[in-house]
Short mmCIF file of C-alpha atoms in Angstrom, two decimals:
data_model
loop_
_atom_site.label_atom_id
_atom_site.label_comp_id
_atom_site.label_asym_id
_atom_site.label_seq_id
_atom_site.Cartn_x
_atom_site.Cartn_y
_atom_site.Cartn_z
CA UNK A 19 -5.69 -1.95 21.56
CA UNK A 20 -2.17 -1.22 20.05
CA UNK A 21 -0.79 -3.48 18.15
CA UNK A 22 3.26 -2.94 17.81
CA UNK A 23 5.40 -4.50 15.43
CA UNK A 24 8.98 -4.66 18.05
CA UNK A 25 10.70 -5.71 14.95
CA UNK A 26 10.14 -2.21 12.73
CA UNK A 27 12.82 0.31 13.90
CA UNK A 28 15.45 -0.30 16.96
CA UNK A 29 14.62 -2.24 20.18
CA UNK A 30 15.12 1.56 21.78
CA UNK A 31 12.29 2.73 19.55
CA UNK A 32 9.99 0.26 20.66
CA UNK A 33 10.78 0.85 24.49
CA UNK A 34 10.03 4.65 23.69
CA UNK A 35 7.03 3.78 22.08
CA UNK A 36 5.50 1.45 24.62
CA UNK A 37 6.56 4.44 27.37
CA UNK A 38 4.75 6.79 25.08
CA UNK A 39 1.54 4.84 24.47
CA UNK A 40 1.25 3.90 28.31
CA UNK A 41 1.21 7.37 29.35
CA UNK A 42 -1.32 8.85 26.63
CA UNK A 43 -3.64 5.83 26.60
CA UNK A 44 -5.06 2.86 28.95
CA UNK A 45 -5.02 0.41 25.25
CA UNK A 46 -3.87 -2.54 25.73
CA UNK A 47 -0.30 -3.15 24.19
CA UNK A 48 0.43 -6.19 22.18
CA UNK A 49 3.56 -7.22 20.05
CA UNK A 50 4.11 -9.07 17.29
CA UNK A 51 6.56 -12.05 17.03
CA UNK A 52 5.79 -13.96 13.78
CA UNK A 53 4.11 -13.42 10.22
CA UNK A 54 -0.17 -13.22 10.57
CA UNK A 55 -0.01 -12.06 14.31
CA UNK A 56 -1.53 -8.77 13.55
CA UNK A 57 -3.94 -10.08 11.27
CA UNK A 58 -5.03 -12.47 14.47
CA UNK A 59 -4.56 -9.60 16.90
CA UNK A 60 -6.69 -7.45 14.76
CA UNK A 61 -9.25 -9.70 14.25
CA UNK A 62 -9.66 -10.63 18.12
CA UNK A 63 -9.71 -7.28 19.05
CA UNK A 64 -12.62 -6.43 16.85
CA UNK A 65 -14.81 -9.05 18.08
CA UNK A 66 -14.16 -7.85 21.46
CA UNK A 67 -15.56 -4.63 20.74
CA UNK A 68 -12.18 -2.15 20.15
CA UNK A 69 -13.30 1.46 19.36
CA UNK A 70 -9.43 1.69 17.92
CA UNK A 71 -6.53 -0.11 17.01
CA UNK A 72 -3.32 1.26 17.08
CA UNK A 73 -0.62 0.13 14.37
CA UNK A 74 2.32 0.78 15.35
CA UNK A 75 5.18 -0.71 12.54
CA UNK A 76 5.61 -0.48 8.87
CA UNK A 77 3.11 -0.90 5.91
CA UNK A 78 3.29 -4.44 6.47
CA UNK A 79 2.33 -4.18 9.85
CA UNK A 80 -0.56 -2.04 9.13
CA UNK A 81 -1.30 -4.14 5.98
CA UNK A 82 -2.28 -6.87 8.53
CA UNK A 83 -3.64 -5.20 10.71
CA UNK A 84 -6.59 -3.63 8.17
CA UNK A 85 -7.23 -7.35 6.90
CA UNK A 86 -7.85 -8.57 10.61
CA UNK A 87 -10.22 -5.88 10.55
CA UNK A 88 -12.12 -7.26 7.47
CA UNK A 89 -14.64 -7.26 6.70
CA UNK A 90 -16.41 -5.35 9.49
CA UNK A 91 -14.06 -2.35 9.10
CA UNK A 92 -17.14 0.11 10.19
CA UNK A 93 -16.87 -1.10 14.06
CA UNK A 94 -13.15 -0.10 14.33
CA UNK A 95 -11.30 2.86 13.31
CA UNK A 96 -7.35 2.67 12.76
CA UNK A 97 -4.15 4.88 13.91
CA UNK A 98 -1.21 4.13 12.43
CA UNK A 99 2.48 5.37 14.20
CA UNK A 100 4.43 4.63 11.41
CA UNK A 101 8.00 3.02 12.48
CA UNK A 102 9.08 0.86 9.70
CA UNK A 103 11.39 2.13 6.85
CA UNK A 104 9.33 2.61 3.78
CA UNK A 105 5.96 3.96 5.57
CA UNK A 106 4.73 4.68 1.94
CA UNK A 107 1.09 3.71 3.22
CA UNK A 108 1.43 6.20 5.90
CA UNK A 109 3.07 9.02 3.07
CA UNK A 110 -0.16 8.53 0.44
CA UNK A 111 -2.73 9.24 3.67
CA UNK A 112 -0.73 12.25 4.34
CA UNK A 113 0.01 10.95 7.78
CA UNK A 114 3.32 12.47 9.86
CA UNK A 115 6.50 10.23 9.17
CA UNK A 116 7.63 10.91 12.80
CA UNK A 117 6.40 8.87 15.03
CA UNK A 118 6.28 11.65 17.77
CA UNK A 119 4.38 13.80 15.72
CA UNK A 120 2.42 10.89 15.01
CA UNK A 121 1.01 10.14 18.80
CA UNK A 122 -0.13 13.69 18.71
CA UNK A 123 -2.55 12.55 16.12
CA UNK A 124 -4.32 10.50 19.35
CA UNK A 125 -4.76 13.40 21.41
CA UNK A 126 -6.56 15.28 18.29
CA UNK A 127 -8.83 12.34 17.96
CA UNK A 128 -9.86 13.82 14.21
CA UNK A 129 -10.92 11.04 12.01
CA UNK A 130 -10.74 10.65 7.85
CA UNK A 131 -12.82 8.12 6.21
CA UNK A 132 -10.26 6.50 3.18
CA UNK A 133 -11.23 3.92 0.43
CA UNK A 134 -10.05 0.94 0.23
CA UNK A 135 -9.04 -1.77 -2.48
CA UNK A 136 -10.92 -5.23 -1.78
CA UNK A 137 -8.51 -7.64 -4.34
CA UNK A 138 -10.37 -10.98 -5.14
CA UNK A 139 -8.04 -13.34 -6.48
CA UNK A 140 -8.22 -17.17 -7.70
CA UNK A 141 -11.04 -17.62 -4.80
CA UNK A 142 -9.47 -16.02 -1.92
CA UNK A 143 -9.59 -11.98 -0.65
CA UNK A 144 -7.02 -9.36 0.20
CA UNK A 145 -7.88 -5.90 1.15
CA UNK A 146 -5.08 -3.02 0.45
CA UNK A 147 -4.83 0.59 1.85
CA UNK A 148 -2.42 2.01 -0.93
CA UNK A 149 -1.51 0.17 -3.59
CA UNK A 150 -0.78 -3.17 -5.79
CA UNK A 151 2.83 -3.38 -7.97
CA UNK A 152 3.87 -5.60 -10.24
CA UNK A 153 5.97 -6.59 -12.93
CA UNK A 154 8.74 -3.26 -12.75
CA UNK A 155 7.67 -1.84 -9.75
CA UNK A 156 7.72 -4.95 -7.34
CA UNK A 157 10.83 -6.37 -9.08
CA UNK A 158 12.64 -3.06 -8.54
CA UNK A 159 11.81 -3.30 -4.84
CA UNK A 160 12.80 -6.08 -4.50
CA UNK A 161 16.14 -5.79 -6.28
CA UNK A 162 17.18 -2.53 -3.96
CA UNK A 163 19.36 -3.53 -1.04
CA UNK A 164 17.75 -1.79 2.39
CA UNK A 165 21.26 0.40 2.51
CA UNK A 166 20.47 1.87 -1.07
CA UNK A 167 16.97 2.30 -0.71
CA UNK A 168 17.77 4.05 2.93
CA UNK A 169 21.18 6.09 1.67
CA UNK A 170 18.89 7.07 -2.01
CA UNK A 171 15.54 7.01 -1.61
CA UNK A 172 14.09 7.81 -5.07
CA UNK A 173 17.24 8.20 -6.90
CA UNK A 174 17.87 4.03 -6.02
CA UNK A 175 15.27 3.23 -7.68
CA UNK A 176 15.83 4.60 -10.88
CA UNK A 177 19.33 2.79 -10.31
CA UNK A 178 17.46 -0.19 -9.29
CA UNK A 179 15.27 -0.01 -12.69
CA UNK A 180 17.71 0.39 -15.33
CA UNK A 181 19.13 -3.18 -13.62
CA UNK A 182 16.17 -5.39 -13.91
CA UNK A 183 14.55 -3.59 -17.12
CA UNK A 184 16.75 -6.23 -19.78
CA UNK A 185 14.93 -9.06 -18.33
CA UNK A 186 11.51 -7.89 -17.13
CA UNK A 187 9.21 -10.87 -17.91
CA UNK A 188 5.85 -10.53 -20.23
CA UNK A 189 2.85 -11.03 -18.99
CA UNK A 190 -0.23 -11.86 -21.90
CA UNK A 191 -3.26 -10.62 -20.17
CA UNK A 192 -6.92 -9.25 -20.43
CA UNK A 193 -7.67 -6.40 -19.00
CA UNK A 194 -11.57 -4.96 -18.17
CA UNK A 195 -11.82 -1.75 -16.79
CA UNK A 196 -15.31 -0.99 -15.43
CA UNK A 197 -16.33 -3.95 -16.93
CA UNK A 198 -15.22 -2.91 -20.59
CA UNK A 199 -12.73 -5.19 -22.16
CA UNK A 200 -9.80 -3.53 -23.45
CA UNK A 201 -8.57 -5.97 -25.00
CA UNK A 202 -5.17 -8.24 -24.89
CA UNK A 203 -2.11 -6.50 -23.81
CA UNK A 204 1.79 -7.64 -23.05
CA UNK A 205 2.56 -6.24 -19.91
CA UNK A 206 5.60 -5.43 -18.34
CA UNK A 207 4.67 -3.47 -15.23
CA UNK A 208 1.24 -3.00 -13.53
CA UNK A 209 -0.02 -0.43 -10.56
CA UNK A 210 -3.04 -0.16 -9.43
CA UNK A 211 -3.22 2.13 -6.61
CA UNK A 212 -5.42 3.48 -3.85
CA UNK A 213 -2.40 6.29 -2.81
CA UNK A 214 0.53 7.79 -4.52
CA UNK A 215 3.61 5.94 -2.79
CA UNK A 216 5.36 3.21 -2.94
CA UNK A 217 8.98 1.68 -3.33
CA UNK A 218 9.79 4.10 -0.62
CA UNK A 219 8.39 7.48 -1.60
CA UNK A 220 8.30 6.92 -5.40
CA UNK A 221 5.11 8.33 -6.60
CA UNK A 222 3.94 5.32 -8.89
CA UNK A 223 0.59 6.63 -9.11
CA UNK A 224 0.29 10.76 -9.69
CA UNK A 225 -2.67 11.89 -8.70
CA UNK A 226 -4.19 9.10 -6.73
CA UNK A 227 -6.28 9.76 -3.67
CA UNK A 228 -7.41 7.31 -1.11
CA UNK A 229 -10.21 9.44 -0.49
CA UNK A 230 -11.56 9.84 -4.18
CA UNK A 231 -13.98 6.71 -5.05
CA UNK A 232 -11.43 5.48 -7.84
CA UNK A 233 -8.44 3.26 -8.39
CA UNK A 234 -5.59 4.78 -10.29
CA UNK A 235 -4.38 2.19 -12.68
CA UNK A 236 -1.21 2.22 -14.22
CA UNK A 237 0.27 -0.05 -16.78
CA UNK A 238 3.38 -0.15 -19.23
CA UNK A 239 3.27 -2.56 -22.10
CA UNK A 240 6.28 -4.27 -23.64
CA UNK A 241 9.16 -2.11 -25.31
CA UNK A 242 12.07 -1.84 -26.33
CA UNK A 243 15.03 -0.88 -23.29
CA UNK A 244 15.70 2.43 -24.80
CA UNK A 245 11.76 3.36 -24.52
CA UNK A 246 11.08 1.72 -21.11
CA UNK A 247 14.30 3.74 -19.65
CA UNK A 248 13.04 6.72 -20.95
CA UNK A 249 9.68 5.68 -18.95
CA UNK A 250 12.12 6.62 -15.26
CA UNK A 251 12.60 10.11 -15.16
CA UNK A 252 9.20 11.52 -15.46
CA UNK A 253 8.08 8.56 -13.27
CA UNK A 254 11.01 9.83 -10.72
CA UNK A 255 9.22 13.29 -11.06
CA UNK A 256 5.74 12.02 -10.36
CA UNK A 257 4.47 12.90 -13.53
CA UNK A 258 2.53 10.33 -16.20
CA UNK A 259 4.68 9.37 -18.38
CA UNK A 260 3.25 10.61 -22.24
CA UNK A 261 4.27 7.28 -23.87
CA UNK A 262 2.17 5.15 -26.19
CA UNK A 263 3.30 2.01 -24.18
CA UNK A 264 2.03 3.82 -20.84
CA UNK A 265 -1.65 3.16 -20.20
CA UNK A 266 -3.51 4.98 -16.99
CA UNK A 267 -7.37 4.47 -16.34
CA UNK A 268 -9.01 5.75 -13.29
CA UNK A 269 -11.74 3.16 -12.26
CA UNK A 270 -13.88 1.91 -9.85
CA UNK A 271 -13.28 -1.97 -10.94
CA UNK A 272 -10.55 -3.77 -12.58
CA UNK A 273 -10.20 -7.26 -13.77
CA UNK A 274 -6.68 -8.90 -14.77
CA UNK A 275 -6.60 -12.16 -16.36
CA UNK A 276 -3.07 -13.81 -17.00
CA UNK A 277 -2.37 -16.14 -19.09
CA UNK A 278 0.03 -17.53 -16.53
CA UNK A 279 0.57 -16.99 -13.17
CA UNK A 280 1.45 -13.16 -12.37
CA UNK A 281 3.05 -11.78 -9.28
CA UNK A 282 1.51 -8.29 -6.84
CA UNK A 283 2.80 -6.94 -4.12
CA UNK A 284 -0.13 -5.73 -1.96
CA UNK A 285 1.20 -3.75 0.35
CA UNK A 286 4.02 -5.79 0.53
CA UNK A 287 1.92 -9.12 0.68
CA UNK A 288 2.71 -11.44 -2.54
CA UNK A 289 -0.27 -12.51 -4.62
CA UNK A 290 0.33 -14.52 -7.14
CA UNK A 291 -2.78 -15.65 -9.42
CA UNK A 292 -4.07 -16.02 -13.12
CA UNK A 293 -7.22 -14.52 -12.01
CA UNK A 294 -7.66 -11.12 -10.05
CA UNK A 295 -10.66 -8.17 -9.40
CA UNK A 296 -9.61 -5.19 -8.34
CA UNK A 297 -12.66 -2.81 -6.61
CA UNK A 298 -12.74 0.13 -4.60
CA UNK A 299 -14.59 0.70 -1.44
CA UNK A 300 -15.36 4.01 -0.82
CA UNK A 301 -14.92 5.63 2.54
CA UNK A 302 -14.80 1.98 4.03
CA UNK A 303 -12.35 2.79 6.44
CA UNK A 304 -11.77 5.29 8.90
CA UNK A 305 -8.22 6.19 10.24
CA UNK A 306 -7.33 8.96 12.76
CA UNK A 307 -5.50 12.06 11.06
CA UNK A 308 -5.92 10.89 7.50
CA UNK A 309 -6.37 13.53 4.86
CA UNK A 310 -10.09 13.44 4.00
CA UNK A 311 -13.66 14.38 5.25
CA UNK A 312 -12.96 14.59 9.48
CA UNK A 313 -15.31 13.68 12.29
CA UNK A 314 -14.44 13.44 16.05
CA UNK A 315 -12.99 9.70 17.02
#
């Protein structure tokens, strides 16, 4: 089955890609119209026995797609044709951008088994391909119009930043990593990643690999402006930031506790919870082309 998202590029785009699909594949092709339809789609096509989905949209798109999958995600594999405008999930597999060069990947039929990040939080479950922001990262997101981010790419974002830094909130919280406490921090931003990208090819987590057992985890405490600005440019040039305030674990578990409520992005679904376990699951999920260990589909 392919799931496509008609609302992730131009109306033309999804024409093209319906033509494409229909004459490379017998799948059958199903759109979207409203919030939790691929999650449904996903989930019924599973059940019915689907081989492969198809995701054909943005990382939202996908995003639902993998939890409709859940939690059986051995009897399905995934291809992704990435259409939307930040495709960051499809950048940290190292996936083509171009969603021509994409529907070659089907032909190939070479499979790469990723991880995956299972997120428990305050009783219910999320599952995310590439990565979790909060505090700097999702605010700057979400303070970037779609013409900046589209016109600027990186460079927006470090516009973007120096904007919302002043009035970042604090968030008091206890962090265990691998089950050892390290103690109470004040936090002003928090990553913790699967892949390298997000915010629309930012590389908020050097180093990460969605095929490497471990969550990257990336955190910056509360500072002063000048210190947190200085925090952009090696950010900006995918580096780790050497900074007292700038805390980075690799782990297989993590465990936030918030004194109040705190805010994630998942993929671009909001989670917002006092409580939440981070855990990687290695190899869980298998998705044509990705960069990784290959089998034939």
């Amino acid at each position: 089955m392919a799931i496509l998202n008609p609302s992730a590029g131009t109306a033309r785009e999804a024409d093209w890609l319906r033509e494409e699909l229909a004459s490379i594949t017998d799948a059958e092709i199903r759109a979207t119209e409203k919030a939790g339809d691929g999650i449904r789609m996903a989930r019924e096509a599973v059940a019915g026995g689907a081989a492969l989905l198809i995701a054909a949209g943005g990382d939202g798109t996908l995003h639902e797609i993998a939890n409709g999958m859940a939690p059986d995600f051995d009897r399905c594999a995934l291809a992704l044709i990435p259409m939307g405008t930040g495709n960051d999930t499809a950048r940290s597999l190292g996936l083509p951008l171009d969603p021509e060069q994409a529907l070659k990947l089907l032909a190939e039929g070479r499979l790469g088994a990723i991880d995956l990040m299972r997120i428990d939080h305050d009783g219910s479950t999320t599952y995310a391909l590439n990565a979790a922001t909060g505090g700097m990262g999702g605010q700057v997101n979400e303070s970037m119009p779609e013409d900046i981010k589209d016109r600027w790419g990186p460079l927006a974002y470090a516009r973007a930043a120096a904007s919302v830094l002043p009035d970042l909130p604090v968030h008091e919280v206890t962090i265990e990593v691998d089950g050892d406490n390290r103690a109470n921090l004040q936090l002003v931003s928090l990553v913790v990643a699967n892949g390298e990208f997000a915010a629309r090819g930012v590389c908020v987590a050097p180093g990460a690999r969605v095929s490497d057992g471990s969550l990257s985890v990336h955190a910056i405490l509360d500072s002063s402006l000048p210190e947190l600005l200085s925090l952009i440019p090696p950010i900006l040039r995918g580096d780790v930031p050497e900074h007292d305030n700038y805390l980075h674990w690799r782990c297989k578990s993590l465990r936030v506790k918030a004194s109040e409520g705190m805010s994630l992005s998942a993929d671009g679904e909001l989670i917002e919870a006092t409580d939440m376990e981070f855990s990687v699951l290695p190899g869980a999920l298998r998705v044509l082309g990705a960069a990784s260990e290959q089998t034939e589909a």
